[in-house]
XYZ file of C-alpha atoms in Angstrom:
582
model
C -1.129 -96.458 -1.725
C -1.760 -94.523 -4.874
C -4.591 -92.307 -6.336
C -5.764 -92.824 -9.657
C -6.311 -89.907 -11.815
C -9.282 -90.199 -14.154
C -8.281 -89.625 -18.149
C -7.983 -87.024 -19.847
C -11.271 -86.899 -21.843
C -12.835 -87.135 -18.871
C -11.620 -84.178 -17.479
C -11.890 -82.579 -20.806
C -15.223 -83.175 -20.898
C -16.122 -81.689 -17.148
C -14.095 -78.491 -18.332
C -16.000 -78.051 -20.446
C -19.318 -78.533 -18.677
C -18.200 -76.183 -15.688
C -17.084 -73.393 -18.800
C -20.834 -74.381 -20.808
C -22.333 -73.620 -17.013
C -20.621 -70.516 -16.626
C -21.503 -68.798 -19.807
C -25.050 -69.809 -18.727
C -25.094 -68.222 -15.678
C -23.585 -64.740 -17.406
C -26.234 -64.554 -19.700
C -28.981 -64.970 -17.024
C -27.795 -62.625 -13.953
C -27.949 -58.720 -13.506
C -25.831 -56.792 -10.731
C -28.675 -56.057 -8.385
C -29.788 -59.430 -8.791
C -26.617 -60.763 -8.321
C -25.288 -58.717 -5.373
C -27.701 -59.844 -2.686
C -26.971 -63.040 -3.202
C -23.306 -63.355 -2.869
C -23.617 -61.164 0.768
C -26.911 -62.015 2.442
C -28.839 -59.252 3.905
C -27.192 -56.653 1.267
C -29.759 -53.858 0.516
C -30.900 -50.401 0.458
C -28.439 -47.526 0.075
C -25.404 -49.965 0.263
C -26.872 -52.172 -2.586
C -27.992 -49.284 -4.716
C -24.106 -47.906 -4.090
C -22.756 -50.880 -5.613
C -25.287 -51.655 -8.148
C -25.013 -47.961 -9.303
C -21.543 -48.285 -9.585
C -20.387 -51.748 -10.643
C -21.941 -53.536 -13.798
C -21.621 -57.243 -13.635
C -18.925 -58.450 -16.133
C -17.916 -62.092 -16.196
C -17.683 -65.537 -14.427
C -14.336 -66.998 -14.247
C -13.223 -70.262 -13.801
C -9.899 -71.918 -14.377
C -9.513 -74.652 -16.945
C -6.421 -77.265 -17.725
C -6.293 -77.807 -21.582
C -3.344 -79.891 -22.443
C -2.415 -77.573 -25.373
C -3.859 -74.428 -27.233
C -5.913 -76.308 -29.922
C -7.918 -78.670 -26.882
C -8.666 -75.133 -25.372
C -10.252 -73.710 -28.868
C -11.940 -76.706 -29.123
C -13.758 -76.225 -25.600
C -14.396 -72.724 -26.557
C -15.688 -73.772 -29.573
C -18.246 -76.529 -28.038
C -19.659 -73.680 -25.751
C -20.702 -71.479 -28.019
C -17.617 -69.008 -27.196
C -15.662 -67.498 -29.943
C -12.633 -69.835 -30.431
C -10.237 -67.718 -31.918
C -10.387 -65.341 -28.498
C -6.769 -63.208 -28.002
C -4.914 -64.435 -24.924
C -2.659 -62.923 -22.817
C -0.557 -63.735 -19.558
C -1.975 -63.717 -16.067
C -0.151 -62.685 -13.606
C -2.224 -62.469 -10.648
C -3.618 -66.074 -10.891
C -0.593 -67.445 -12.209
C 1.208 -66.245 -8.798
C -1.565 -67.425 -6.787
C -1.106 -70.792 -8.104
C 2.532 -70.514 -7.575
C 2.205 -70.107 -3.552
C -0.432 -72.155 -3.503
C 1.214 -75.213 -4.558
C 5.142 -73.919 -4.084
C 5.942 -73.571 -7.143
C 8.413 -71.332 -9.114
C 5.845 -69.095 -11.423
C 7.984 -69.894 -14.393
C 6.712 -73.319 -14.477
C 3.117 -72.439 -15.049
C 1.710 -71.131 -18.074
C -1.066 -69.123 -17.323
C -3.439 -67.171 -19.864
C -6.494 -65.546 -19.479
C -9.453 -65.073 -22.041
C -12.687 -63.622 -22.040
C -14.682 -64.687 -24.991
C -17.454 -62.694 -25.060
C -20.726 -63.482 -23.998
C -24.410 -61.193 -24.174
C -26.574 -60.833 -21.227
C -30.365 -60.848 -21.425
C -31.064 -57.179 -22.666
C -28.040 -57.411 -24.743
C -25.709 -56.505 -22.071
C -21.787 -56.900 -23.443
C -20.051 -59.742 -20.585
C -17.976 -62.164 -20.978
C -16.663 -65.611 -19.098
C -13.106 -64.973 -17.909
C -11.187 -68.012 -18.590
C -7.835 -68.907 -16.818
C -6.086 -71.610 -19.147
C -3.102 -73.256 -17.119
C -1.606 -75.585 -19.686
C -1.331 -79.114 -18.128
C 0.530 -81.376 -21.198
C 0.496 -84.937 -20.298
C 3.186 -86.258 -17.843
C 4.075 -82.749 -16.867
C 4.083 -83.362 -13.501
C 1.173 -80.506 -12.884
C -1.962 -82.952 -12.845
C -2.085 -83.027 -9.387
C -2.222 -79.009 -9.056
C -5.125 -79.555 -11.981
C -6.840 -82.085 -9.509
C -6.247 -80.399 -6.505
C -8.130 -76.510 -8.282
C -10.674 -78.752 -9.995
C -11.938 -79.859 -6.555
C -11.260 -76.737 -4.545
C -12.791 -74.067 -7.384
C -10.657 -71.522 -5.816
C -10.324 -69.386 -8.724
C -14.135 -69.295 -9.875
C -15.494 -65.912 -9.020
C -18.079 -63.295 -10.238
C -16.630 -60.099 -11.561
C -17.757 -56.510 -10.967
C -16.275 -53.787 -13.193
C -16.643 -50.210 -11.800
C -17.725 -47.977 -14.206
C -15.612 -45.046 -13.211
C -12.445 -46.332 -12.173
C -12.046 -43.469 -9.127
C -9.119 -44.862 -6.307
C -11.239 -43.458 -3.654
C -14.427 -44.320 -4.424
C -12.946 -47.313 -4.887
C -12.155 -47.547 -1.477
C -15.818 -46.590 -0.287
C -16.969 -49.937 -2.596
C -14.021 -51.727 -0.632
C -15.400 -50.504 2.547
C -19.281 -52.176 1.837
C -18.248 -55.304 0.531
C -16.416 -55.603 4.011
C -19.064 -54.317 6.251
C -21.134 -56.528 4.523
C -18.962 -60.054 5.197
C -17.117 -60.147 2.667
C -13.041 -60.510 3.183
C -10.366 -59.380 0.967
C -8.160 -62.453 -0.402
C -5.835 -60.903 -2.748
C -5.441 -59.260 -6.154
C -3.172 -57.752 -8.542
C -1.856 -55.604 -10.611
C -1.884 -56.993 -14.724
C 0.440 -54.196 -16.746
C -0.713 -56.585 -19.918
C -3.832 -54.913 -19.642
C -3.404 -52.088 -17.281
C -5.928 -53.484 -14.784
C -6.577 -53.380 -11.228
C -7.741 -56.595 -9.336
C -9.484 -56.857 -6.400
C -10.815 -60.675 -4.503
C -13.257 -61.288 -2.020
C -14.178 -64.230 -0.466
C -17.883 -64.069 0.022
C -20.403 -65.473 3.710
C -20.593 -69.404 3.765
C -23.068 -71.082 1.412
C -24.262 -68.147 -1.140
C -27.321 -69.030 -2.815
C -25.544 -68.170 -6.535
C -23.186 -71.053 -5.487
C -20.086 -68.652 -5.935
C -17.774 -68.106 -2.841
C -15.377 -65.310 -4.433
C -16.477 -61.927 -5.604
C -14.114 -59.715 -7.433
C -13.819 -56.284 -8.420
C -11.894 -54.591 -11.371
C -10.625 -51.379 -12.128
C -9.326 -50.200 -15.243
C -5.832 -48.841 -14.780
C -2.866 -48.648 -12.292
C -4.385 -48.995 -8.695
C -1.765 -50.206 -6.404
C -2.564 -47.991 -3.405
C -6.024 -48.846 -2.879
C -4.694 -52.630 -4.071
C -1.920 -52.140 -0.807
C -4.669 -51.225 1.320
C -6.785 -54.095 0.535
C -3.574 -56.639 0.678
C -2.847 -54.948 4.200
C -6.614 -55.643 5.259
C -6.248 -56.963 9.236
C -8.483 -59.988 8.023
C -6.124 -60.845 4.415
C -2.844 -60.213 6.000
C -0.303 -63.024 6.726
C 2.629 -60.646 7.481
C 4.064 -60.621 10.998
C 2.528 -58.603 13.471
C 5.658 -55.990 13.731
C 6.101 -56.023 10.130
C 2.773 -54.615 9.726
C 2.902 -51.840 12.618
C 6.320 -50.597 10.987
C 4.628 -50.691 7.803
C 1.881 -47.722 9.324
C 4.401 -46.252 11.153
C 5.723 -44.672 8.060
C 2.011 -43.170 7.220
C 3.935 -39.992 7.386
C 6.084 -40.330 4.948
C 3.420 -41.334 2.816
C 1.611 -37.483 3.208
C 5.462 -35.573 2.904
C 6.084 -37.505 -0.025
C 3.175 -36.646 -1.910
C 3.115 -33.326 -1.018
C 6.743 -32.962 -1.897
C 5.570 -34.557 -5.307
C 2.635 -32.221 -5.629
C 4.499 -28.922 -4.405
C 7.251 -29.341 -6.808
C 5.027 -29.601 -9.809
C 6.209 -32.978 -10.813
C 2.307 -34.408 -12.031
C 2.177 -31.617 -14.062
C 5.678 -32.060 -15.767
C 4.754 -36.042 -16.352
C 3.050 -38.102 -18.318
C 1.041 -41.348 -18.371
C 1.966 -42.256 -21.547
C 5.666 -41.905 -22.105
C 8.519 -42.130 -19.193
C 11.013 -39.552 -18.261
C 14.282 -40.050 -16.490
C 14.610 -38.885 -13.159
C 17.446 -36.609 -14.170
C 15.744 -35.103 -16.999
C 12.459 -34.386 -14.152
C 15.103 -32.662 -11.589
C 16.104 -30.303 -14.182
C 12.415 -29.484 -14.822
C 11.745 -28.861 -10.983
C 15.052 -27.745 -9.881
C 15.430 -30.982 -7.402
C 18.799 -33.185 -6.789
C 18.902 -35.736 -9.062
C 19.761 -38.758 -6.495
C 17.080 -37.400 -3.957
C 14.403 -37.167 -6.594
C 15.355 -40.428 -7.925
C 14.890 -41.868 -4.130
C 11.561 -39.855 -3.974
C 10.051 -41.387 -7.201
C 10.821 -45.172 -6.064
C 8.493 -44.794 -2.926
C 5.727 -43.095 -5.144
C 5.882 -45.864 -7.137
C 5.861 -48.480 -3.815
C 2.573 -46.182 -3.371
C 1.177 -46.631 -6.650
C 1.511 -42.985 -7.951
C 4.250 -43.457 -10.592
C 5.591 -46.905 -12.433
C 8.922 -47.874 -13.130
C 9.147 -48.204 -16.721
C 10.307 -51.572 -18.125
C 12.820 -50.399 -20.526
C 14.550 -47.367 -18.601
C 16.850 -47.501 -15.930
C 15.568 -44.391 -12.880
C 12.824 -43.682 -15.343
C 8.973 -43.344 -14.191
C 5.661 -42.624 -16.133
C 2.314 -41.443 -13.994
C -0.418 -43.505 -12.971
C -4.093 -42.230 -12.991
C -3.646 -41.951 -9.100
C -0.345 -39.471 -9.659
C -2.552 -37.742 -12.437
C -4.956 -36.708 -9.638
C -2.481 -34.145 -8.103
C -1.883 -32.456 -11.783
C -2.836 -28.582 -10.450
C -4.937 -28.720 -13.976
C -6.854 -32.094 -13.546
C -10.398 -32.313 -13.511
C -11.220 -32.503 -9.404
C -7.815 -32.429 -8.783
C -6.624 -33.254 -5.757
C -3.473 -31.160 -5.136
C -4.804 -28.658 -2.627
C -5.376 -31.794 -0.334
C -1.845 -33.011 -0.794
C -0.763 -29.579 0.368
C -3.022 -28.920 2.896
C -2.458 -32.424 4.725
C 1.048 -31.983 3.756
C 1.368 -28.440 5.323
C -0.561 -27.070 8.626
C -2.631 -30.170 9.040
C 0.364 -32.096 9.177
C 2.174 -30.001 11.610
C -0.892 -29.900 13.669
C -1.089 -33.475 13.788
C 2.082 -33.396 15.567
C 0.754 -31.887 18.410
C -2.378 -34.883 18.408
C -1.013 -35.634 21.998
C -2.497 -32.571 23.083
C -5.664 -33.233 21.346
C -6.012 -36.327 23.259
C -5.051 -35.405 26.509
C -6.666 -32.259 26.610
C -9.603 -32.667 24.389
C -8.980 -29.412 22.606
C -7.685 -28.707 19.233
C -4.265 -29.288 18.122
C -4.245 -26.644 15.746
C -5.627 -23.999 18.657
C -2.256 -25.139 20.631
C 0.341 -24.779 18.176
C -1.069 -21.911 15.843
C -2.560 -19.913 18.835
C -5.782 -19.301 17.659
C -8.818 -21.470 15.591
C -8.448 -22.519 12.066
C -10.689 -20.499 10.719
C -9.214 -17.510 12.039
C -5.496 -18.135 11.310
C -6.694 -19.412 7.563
C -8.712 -16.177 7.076
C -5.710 -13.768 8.195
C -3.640 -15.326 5.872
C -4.986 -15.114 2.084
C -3.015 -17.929 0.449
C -3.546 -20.565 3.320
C -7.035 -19.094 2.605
C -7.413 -19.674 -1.015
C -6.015 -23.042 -0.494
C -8.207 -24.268 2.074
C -11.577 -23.212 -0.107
C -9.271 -25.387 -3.236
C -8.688 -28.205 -0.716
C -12.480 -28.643 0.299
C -13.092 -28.260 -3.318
C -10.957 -30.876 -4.363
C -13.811 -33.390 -2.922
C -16.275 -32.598 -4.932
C -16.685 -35.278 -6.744
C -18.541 -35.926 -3.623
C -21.322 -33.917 -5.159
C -21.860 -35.645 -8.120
C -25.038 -37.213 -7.259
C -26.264 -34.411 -5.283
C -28.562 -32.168 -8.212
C -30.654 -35.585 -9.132
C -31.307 -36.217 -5.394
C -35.143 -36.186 -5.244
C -35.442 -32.846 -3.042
C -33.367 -30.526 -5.943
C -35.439 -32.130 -8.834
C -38.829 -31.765 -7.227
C -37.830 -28.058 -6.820
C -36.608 -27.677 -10.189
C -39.925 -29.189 -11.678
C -42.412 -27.146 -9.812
C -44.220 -23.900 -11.050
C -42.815 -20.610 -10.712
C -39.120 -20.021 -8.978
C -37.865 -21.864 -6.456
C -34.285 -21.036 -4.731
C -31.646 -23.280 -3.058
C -29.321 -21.506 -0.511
C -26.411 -23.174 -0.019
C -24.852 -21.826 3.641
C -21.526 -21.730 4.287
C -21.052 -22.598 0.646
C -17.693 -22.167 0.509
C -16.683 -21.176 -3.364
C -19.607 -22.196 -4.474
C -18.682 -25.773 -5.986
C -21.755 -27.201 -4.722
C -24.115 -24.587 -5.513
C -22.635 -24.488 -9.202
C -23.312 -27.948 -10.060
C -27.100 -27.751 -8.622
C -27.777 -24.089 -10.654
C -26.185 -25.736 -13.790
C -27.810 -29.366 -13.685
C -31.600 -27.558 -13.290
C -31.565 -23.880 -15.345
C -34.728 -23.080 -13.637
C -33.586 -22.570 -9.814
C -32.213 -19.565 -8.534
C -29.516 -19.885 -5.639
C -28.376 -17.830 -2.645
C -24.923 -18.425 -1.234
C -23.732 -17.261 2.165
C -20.222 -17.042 3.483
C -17.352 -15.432 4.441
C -16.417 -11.882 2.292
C -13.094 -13.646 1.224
C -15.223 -16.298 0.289
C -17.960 -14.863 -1.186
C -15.851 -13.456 -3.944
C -14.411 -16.675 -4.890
C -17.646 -18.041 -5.414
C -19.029 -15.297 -7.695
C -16.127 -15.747 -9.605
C -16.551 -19.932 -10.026
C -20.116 -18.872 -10.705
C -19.884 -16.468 -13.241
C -17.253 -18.622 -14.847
C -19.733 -21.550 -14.807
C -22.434 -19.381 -16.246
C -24.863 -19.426 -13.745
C -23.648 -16.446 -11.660
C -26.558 -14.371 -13.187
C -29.046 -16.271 -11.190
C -27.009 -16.487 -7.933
C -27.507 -13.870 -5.529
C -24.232 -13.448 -2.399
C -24.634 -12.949 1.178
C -21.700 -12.002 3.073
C -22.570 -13.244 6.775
C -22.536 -16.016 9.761
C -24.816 -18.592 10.556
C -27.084 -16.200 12.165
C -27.665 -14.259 8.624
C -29.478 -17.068 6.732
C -31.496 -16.062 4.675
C -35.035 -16.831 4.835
C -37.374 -17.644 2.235
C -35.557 -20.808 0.570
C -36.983 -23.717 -0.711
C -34.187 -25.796 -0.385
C -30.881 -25.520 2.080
C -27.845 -27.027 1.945
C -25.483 -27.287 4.931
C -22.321 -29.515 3.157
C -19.157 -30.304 5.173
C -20.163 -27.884 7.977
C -21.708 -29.821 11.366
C -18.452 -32.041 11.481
C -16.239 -28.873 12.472
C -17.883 -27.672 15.391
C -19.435 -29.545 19.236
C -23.071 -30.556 19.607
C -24.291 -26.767 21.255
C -22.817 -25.509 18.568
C -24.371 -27.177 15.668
C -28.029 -26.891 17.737
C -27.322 -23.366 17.434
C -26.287 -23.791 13.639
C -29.736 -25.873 12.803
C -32.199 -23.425 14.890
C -31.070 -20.461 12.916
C -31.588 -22.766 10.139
C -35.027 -23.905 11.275
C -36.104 -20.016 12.041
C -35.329 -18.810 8.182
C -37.116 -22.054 6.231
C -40.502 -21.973 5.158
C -42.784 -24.804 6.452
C -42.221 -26.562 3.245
C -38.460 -25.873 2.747
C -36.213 -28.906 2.749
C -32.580 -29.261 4.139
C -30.121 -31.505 2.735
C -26.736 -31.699 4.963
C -23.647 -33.716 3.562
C -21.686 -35.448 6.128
C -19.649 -38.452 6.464
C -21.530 -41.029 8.896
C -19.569 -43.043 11.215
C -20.794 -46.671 10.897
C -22.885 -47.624 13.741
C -21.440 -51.338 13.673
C -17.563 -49.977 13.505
C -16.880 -51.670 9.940
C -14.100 -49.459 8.461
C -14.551 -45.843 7.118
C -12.994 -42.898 6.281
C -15.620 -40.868 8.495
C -13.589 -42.676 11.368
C -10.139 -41.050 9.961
C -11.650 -37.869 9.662
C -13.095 -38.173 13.345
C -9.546 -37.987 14.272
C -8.993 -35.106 11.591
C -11.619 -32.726 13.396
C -10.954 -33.910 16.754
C -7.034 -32.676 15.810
C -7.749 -29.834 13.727
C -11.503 -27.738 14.582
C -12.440 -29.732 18.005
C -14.841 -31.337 16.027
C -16.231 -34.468 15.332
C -17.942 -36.943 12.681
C -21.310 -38.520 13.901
C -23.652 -41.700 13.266
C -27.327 -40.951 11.719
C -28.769 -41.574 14.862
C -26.561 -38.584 16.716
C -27.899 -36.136 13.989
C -31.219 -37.243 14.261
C -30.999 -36.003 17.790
C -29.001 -32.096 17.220
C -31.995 -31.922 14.199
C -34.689 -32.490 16.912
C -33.535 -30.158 19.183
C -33.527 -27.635 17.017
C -37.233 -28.376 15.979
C -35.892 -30.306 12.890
C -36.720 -34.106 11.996
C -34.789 -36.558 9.608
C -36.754 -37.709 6.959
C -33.564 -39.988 5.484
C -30.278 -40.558 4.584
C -28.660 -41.647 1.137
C -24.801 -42.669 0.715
C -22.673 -40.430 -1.423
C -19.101 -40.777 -3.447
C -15.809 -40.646 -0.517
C -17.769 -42.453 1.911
C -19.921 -39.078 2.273
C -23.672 -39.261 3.138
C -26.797 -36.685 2.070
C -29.495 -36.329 5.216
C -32.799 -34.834 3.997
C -34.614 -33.194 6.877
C -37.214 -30.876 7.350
C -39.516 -28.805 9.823
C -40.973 -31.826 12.264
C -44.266 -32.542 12.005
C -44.290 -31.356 8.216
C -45.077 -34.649 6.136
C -42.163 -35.749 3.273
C -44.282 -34.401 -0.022
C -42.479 -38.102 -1.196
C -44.108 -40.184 1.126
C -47.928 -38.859 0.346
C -47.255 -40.119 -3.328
C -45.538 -43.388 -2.557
């Protein structure tokens, strides 16, 4: 028995309806519209997360013109610019290629997006995958087969500020939201990140794959999506060896960061291994070994043309000791006496004490503080998150204070070197801040202060939890709860709730463990504190408790950048000023 095919202007013809469709459907959709739909039950501070970061930029489908021209002319009869520039896609065309067992050679695969204008104006486009199908070429049946099936047609999300672990964060939503990872890629044509989704049965928009894009070289947050439990078809002890070498992965970027190589490469132009173990005084052969598993990890890329030589990605560029945020004091810290503590995790578990207690013989805080370069680098490696804080001076509780009458003061305790505190005092001119710490500490913060400009309206207090100073109108506790047990951090919030005013407002960053397990780095850094303080991350609900005691009560809770959360609380039985105008 045989199957008939129908012709080729008919198929022609419902190409082009499906591309006229899709161009429709980009002009008349919006990212918060759109989001909900594709995972059911999305909302709140997950959807604003997304929405805030990710702009809606294109449909795609996949089309089978049987030459160049019959593709313009489709363009053409939508509307869409016909003369669009095309170039090779990789990631579909080796999708295709396993799909139907193909050698990729045999399938010419290019993508266009022919630009389309949403309904304020917005600049999107319909992403078109062109696999050429001539007549007789033996690939009709791969053309029937995706015309039916629609596996390629997806919505596409671009994030704004292509940031590998905020990246991760959006990764982390989609997922706890029902959406699955099903591939991606890595284009170098275009220097673009790919990440699929499959979407929850039966969304209303009618599309089943979601997809988000990154500008630039992403291939360690692309690993960690391919290796996602639910997208992974590799064999169960392939995979376990795979994360049994996590520890290579922290030597070998701290071996990358502590010999300076970021800073002595580029992401432009390539340098030879040789010529980079001259720079940095390394063997030639190991350093050439080194720089083939960074690039495995995404941090460097082989270039094309150069045999042993490597350019940086924009997730190397992160450990440059001169890049904005940089991340290098983490690399050295995990890399250094967080990674020999971690050795030790066996006592951790048995014992339920810290790790770092056992092997150092005495607290972290105490062995850091005796020791002024382990010192300097800890404040640098909490530092390096900051871009954790970037939403933090608009958050409703800091702009109300900046806008009333007459001065109003944040005190930011156990504020570390002040990073926080900085970008509050130089987002809103008007507040005045008080920051209380450690002496060692407190010096490094007038410095970042004064350097920042705002040190004139920044007064220091060189104390412990029980010195907090009273009088504020706004407190912020960042990073601080997660390093110490629940009587502890009672006794923490009561001195706290003694020193604010009735009308004061505390703001505490933390990274919530998700109450339904979904993944998160707040369950990694469970481990972390558990290993390294004998502390421990908690869910919203376990705060809500430790504030109570202490005579506090949560008012909310609003997602930040690196899976970090902000919980407003204040005095209980005090009424949110918010609510009584909403």
């Amino acid at each position: 028995m045989t199957t008939t095919l129908p012709d080729e202007t008919t198929l022609l013809d419902d190409d082009t309806a499906r591309l006229r469709a899709a161009a429709g459907f980009v002009r008349e959709h919006d990212s918060a519209a759109l989001l909900p739909l594709l995972l059911p039950g999305l909302g709140g501070p997950d959807l604003r997360a997304l929405a805030g970061h990710c702009r809606f930029a294109h449909a795609g489908l996949l089309l089978f013109p049987p030459d160049a021209d019959a593709l313009r002319a489709q363009l053409a009869d939508c509307g869409l610019a016909p003369d669009t520039p095309s170039h090779p896609s990789v990631v579909v065309r080796e999708r295709l290629a396993r799909r139907h067992r193909r050698d990729p050679a045999e399938l010419d695969v290019r993508i266009l997006r022919p630009q389309v204008h949403g309904c304020a104006g917005e600049r999107r486009a319909v992403e078109v995958f062109a696999l050429t199908v001539p007549p007789h070429s033996g690939l009709e049946r791969i053309a029937a087969y995706e015309r039916t099936r629609r596996h390629e047609a997806h919505l596409a999300f671009e994030i704004e500020h292509s940031d590998p672990l905020a990246l991760r964060g959006l990764c982390a939503i989609l997922v706890r939201h029902g959406a699955r990872p099903d591939g991606g890629g890595y284009n170098p044509h275009e220097d673009g990140t790919v990440l699929y989704f499959t979407t929850p049965a039966d969304p209303a928009c009618g599309y089943r794959r979601l997809e988000l894009y990154a500008r630039g070289d992403h291939r360690a947050a692309l690993a960690a999506h391919l290796d996602h439990p639910v997208s992974s078809a590799r064999p169960p002890a392939e995979t376990l060896l795979q994360l049994l070498t996590g520890a290579w992965t922290t030597q070998a970027f701290a071996v990358f960061a502590r010999l300076g190589l970021p800073d002595a490469m580029d992401t432009r132009t390539a340098h030879s291994a040789e010529d980079l173990a001259l720079l940095t005084g390394a063997h030639p052969r190991g350093l050439a070994t080194l720089l083939r598993y960074l690039a495995m990890l995404g941090a460097v890329t082989p270039a094309p043309d150069q045999e042993e030589g490597f350019r940086l990605t924009e997730l190397g560029a992160l450990l440059r000791a001169d890049a904005p945020g940089s991340m290098r004091p983490l690399a050295l810290m995990y890399g250094g006496p967080f990674y020999r503590s971690f050795g030790e995790l066996d006592h951790a578990v048995r014992t339920g004490g810290p790790a770092f207690d056992h092997l150092f013989g005495e607290n972290h805080f105490d062995h850091f503080a005796r020791d002024p370069e382990l010192a300097d680098l800890f404040d640098r490696s909490m530092a390096a998150s900051s871009r954790m804080f970037q939403p933090l001076p608009e958050h409703p509780v800091v702009t109300a204070a900046a806008a009333a009458p007459g001065p109003r003061t944040v005190v930011d305790v156990a504020g570390g070197n002040g990073e926080l505190l900085g970008r509050i005092l130089t987002a809103h001119p008007r507040l005045r801040g008080i920051l209380l710490e450690r002496p060692h500490a407190v010096e490094a913060a007038r410095r970042l202060l004064d350097a920042a400009g705002c040190g004139a309206r920044c007064d220091y207090r060189a104390g412990d939890f029980a010195d907090v100073p009273p009088g504020g109108d706004v407190y912020v506790l960042s990073r601080v709860l997660h390093d110490w047990d629940d009587d502890r951090c009672r006794e923490i919030l009561r001195h706290l709730a003694a020193a604010m005013p009735a009308h004061a407002d505390l703001l505490i960053v933390e990274r919530l463990l998700p109450a339904d397990g979904s993944p998160s780095l707040a369950t990694a850094w469970d481990l972390h504190m558990l290993c390294n303080v004998g502390g421990r991350e908690r869910r919203a609900d376990h705060y809500a408790r430790l504030l109570a005691d202490a005579g506090l009560q949560l008012v909310g809770h609003s997602p930040l950048p690196l899976d970090a959360h902000v919980l407003h609380a204040r005095r209980a039985s005090v009424p949110d000023p918010a609510a009584r105008h909403s």
